[in-house]
Short mmCIF file of C-alpha atoms in Angstrom, two decimals:
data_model
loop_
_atom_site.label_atom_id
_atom_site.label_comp_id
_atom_site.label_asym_id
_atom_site.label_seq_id
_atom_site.Cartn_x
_atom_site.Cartn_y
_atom_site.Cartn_z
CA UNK A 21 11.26 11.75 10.34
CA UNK A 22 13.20 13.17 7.18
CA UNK A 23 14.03 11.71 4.52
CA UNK A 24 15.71 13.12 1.58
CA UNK A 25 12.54 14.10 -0.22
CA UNK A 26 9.86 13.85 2.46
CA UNK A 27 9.01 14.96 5.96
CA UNK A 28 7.20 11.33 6.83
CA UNK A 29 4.39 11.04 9.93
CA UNK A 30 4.57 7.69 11.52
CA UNK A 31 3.29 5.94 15.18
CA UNK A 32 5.40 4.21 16.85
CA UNK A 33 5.08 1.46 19.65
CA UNK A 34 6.49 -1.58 20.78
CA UNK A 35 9.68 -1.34 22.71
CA UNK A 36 12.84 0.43 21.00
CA UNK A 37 15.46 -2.60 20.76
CA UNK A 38 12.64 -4.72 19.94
CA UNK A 39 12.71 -6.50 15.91
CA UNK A 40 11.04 -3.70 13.71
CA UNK A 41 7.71 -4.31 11.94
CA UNK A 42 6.86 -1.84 9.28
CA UNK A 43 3.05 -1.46 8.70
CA UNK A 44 1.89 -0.08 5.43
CA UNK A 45 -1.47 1.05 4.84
CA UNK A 46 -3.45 1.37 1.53
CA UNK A 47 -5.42 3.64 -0.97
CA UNK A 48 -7.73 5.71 0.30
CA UNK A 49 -6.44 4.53 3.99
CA UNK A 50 -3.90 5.29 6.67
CA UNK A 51 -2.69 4.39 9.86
CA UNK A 52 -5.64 3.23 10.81
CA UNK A 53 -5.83 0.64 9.11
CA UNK A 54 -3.17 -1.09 11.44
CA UNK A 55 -5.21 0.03 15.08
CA UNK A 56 -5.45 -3.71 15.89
CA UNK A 57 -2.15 -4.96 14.29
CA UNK A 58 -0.19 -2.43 15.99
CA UNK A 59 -0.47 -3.08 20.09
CA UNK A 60 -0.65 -7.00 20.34
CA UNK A 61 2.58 -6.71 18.15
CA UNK A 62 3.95 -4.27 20.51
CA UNK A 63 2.89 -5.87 23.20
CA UNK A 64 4.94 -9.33 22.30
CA UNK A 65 8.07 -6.90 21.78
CA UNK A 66 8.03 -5.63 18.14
CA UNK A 67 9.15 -2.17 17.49
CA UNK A 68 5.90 -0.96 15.30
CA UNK A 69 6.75 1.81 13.17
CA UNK A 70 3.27 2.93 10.91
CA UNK A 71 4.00 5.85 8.50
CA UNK A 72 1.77 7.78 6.36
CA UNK A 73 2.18 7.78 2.54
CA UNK A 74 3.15 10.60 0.91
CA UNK A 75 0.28 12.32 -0.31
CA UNK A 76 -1.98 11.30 3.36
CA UNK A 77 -1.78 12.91 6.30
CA UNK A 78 1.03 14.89 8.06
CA UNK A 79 3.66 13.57 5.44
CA UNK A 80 4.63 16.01 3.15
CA UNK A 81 7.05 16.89 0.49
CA UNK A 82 10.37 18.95 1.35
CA UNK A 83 10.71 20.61 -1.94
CA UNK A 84 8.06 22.79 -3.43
CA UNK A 85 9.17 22.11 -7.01
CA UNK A 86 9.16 18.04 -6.38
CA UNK A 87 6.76 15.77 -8.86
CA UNK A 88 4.52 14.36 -6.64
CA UNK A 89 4.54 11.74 -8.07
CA UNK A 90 2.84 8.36 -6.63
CA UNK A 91 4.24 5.66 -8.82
CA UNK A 92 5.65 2.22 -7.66
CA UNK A 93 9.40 3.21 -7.70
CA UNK A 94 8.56 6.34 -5.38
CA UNK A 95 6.57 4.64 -2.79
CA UNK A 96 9.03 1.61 -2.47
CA UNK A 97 12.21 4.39 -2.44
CA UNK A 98 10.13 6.13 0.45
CA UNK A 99 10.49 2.61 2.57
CA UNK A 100 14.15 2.58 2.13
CA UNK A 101 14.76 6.24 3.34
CA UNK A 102 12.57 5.84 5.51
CA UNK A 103 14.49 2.73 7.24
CA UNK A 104 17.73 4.78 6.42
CA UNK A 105 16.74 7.60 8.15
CA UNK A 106 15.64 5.55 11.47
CA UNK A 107 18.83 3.60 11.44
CA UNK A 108 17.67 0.31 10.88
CA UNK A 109 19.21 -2.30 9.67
CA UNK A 110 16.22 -4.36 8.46
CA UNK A 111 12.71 -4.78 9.34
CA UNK A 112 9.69 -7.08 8.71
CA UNK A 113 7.33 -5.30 6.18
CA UNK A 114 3.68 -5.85 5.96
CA UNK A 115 1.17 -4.09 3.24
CA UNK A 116 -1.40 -4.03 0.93
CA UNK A 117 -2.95 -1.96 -1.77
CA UNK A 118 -0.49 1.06 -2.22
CA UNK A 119 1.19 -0.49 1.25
CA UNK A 120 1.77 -3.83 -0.15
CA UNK A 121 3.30 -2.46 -3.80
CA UNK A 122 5.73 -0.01 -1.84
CA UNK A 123 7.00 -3.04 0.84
CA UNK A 124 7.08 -5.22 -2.45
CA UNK A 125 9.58 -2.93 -4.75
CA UNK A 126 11.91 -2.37 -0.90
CA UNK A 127 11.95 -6.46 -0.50
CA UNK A 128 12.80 -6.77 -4.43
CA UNK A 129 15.13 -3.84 -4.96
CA UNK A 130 16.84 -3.58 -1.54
CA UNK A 131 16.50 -7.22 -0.10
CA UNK A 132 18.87 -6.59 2.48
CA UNK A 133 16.95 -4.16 4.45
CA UNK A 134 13.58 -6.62 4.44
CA UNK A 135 13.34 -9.33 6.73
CA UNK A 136 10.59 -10.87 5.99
CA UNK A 137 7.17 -9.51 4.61
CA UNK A 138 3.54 -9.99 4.77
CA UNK A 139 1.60 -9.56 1.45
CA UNK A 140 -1.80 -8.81 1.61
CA UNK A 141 -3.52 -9.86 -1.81
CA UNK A 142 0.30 -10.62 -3.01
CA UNK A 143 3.06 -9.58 -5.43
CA UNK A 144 1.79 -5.62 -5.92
CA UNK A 145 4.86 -5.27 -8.37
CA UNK A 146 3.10 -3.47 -11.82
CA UNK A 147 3.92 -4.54 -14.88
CA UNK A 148 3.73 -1.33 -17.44
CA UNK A 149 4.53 -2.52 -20.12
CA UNK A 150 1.76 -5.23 -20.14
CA UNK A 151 -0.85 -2.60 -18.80
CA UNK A 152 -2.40 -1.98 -22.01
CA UNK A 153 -3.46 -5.71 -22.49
CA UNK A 154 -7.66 -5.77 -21.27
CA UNK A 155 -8.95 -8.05 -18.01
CA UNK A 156 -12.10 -9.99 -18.29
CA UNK A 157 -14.95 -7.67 -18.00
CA UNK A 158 -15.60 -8.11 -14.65
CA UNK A 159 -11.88 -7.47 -13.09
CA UNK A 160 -12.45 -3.88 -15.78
CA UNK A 161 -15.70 -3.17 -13.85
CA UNK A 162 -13.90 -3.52 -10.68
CA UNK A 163 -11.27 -0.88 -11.22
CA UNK A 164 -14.01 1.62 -12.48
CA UNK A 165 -12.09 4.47 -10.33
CA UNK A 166 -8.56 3.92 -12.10
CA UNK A 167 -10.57 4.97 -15.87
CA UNK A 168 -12.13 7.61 -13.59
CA UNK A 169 -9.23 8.91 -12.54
CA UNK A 170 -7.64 9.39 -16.10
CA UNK A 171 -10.27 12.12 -16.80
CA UNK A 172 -10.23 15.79 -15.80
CA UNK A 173 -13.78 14.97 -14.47
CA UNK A 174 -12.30 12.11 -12.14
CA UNK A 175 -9.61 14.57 -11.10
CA UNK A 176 -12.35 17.05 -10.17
CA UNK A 177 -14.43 14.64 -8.71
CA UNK A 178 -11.55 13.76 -6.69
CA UNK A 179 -10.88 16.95 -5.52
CA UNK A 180 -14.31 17.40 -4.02
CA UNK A 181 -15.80 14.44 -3.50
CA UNK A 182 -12.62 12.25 -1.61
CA UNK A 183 -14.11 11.29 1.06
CA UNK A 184 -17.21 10.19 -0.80
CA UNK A 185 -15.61 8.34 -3.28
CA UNK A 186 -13.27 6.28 0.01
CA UNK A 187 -16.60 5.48 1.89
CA UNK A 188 -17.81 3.82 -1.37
CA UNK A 189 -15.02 1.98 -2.38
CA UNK A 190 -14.72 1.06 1.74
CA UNK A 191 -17.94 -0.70 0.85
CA UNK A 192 -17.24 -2.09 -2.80
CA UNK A 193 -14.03 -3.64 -0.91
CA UNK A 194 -14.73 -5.07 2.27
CA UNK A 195 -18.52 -6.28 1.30
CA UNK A 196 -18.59 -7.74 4.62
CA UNK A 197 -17.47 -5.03 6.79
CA UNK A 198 -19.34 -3.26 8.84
CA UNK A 199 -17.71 0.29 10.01
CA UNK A 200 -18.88 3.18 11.75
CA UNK A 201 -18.84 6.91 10.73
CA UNK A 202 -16.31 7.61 13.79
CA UNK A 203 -13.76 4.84 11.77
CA UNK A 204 -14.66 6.41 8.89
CA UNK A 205 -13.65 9.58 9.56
CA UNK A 206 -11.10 9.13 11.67
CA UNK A 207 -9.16 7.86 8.19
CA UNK A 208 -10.84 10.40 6.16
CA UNK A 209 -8.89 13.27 7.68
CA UNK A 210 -5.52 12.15 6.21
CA UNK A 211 -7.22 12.58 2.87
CA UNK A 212 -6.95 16.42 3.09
CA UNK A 213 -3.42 16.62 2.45
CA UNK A 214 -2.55 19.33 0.29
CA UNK A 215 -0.74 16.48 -2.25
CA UNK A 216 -3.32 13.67 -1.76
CA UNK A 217 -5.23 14.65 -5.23
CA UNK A 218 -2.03 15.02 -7.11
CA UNK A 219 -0.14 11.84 -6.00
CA UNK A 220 -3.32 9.73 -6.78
CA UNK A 221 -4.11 10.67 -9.92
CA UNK A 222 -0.22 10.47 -11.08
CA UNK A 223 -0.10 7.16 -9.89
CA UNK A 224 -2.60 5.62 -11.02
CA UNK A 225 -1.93 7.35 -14.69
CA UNK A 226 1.67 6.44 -14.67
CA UNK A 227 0.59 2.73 -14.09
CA UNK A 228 -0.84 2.38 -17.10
CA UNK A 229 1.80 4.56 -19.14
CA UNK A 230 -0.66 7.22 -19.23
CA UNK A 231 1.59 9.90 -16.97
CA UNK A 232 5.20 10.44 -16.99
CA UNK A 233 7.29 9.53 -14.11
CA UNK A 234 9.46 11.49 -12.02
CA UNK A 235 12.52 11.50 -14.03
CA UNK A 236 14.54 10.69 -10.13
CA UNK A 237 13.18 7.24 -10.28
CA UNK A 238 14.06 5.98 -13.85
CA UNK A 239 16.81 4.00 -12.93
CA UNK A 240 14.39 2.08 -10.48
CA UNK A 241 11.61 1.56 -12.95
CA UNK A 242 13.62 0.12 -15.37
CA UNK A 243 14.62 -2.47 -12.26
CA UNK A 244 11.16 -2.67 -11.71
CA UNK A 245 9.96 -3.89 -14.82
CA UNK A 246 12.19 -7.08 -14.92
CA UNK A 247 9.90 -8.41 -12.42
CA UNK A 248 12.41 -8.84 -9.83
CA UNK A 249 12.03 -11.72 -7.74
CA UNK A 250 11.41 -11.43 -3.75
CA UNK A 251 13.36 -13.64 -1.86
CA UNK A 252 12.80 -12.77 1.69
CA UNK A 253 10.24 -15.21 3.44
CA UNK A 254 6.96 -14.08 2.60
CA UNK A 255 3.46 -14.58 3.53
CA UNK A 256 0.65 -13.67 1.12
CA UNK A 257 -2.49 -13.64 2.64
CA UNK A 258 -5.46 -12.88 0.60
CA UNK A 259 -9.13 -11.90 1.02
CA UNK A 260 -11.65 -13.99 -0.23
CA UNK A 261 -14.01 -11.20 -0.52
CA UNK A 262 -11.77 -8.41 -2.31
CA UNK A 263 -13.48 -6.65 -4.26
CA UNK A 264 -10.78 -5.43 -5.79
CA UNK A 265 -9.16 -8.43 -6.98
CA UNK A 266 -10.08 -12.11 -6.71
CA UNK A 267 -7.59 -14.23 -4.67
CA UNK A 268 -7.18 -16.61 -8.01
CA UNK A 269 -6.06 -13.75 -10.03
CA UNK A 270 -3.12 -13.33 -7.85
CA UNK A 271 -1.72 -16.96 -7.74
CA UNK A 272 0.27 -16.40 -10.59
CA UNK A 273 2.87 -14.16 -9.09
CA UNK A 274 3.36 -16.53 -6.38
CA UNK A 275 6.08 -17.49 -8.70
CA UNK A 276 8.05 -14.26 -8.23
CA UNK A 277 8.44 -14.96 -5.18
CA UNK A 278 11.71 -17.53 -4.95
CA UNK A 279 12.39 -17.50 -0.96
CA UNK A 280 10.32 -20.01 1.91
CA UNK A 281 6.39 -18.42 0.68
CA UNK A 282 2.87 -19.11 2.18
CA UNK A 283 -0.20 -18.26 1.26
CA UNK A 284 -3.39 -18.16 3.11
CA UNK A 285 -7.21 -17.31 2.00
CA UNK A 286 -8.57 -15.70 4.85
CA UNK A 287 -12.89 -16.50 4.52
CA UNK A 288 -14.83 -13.38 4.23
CA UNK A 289 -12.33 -10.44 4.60
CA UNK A 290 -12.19 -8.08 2.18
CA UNK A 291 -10.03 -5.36 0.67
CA UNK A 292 -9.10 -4.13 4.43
CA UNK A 293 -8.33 -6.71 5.67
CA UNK A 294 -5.89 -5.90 8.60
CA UNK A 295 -8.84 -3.93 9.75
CA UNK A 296 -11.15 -6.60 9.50
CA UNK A 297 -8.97 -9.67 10.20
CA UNK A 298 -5.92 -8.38 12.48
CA UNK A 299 -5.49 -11.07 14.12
CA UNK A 300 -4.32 -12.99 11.24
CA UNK A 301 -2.04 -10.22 10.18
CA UNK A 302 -0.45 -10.56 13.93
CA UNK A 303 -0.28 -14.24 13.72
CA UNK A 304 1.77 -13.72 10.32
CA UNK A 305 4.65 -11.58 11.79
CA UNK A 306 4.95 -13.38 14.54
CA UNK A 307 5.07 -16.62 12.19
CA UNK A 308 7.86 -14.72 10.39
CA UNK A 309 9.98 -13.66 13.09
CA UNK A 310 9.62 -17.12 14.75
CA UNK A 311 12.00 -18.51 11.56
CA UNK A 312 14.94 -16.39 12.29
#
């Protein structure tokens, strides 16, 4: 599908008139990460639409001369166009990591294209202007790749070492996953986009206010950093064994969001956890869609 800046991949399933779920996958991920989510929601009559990122897979950019650029405002812009450019009037998001942050910035910018939306690990909104100010130790030992990734050496590492660097932080994440090398790689292929390098290490500069933004997106990141609230019904659910943030350290956004909100700890899943928990993922959409 086209957008106005991006040719986007995306699987689709689930009948065509049926409510539209929008699955979002993570960093380093893709579509994968929704192979369990996707057919039991189909099956009980969702229209499943699961794009790629830009920067993963068969989504690329339309314009050669385009930042590529992976910061909040972008990825949350793709969702809209990418609804736009389907037709839809609103869907039910779900996402987490990169997922999560983009389906966050749609609900809080464009809240009349979001139904509802499921929040794995919860309100994935940044705050810039606050990203200077130090974690404990142990939540700075966690994001060991993010300093990485602000050196020329993490960039080249990066650049030849991708798929070693997912499979690690695969295990760092989900502790208590077990995955095989055909799962494994069957992700890992989406890594060699030609943009994948570029997009990650923008975005997780420009996060910290360590990379410019694309200048297209100003007007959004200035919206952004407000906070805005969410209002759509939400559902947080939350791993208790991320291992890349502790479910407690996300309990203070709950407050941002201001419509009907949930949360749920979900014992022993991890980072990817609508790989290793799908069922609860399915059981919060249908929860959702059950209020209208």
């Amino acid at each position: 599908m086209r957008t106005p800046v991006l040719e986007i991949g995306f699987l689709e399933s689930g009948p065509a008139e049926g409510p539209v779920v929008i699955l979002l996958h993570g960093w380093p991920s893709d579509v994968h990460d929704y192979d369990e989510v996707a057919p039991p929601l189909a099956e009980a009559g969702f229209r499943v639409l699961v794009p790629w990122l830009r920067g993963f897979g068969p989504t690329s950019f339309l314009d050669a001369k385009k930042p590529r650029s992976g910061q909040q405002a972008a990825l949350g812009a793709d969702v809209r166009d990418f609804i736009d450019a389907l037709s839809i009037k609103s869907a039910i998001l779900v996402g987490y990591d990169w997922g999560g942050r983009a389906a966050c910035v749609a609900a809080a910018l464009w809240p009349e294209r979001v139904t509802a939306l499921v929040a794995i690990t919860g309100y994935g909104i940044q705050n810039i202007a606050a990203a200077s100010r130090p974690a404990s130790a142990e939540q700075e030992h966690r994001y060991w790749y993010q300093w990485y990734f602000h050196t020329d050496r993490g960039r080249a590492g990066l650049t030849n070492n991708r798929a070693e660097i997912a499979r690690l932080l695969w295990h760092l994440w989900s502790p208590n996953w077990t995955f095989d090398d055909a799962t494994f790689h069957a992700t890992a292929s989406s890594f060699d986009n030609l943009d994948f390098v570029e997009v990650t290490i923008q975005s997780y500069r420009h996060r910290y206010g360590n990379a410019p933004g694309d200048p297209a997106y100003d007007d959004l990141e200035a919206a952004l950093a407000t906070r805005p609230p969410i209002t759509a019904p939400t559902i947080v659910l939350h791993g208790e064994a991320d291992g890349v943030g502790a479910a407690a350290g996300s309990i203070p956004h709950d407050r941002l969001f201001t419509g009907q909100m949930e949360r749920r700890l979900v014992p022993r899943a991890g980072h990817f956890l609508s790989r290793e928990n799908p069922q609860d993922v399915v059981a919060a959409v249908t929860r959702l869609a059950a209020r209208d």
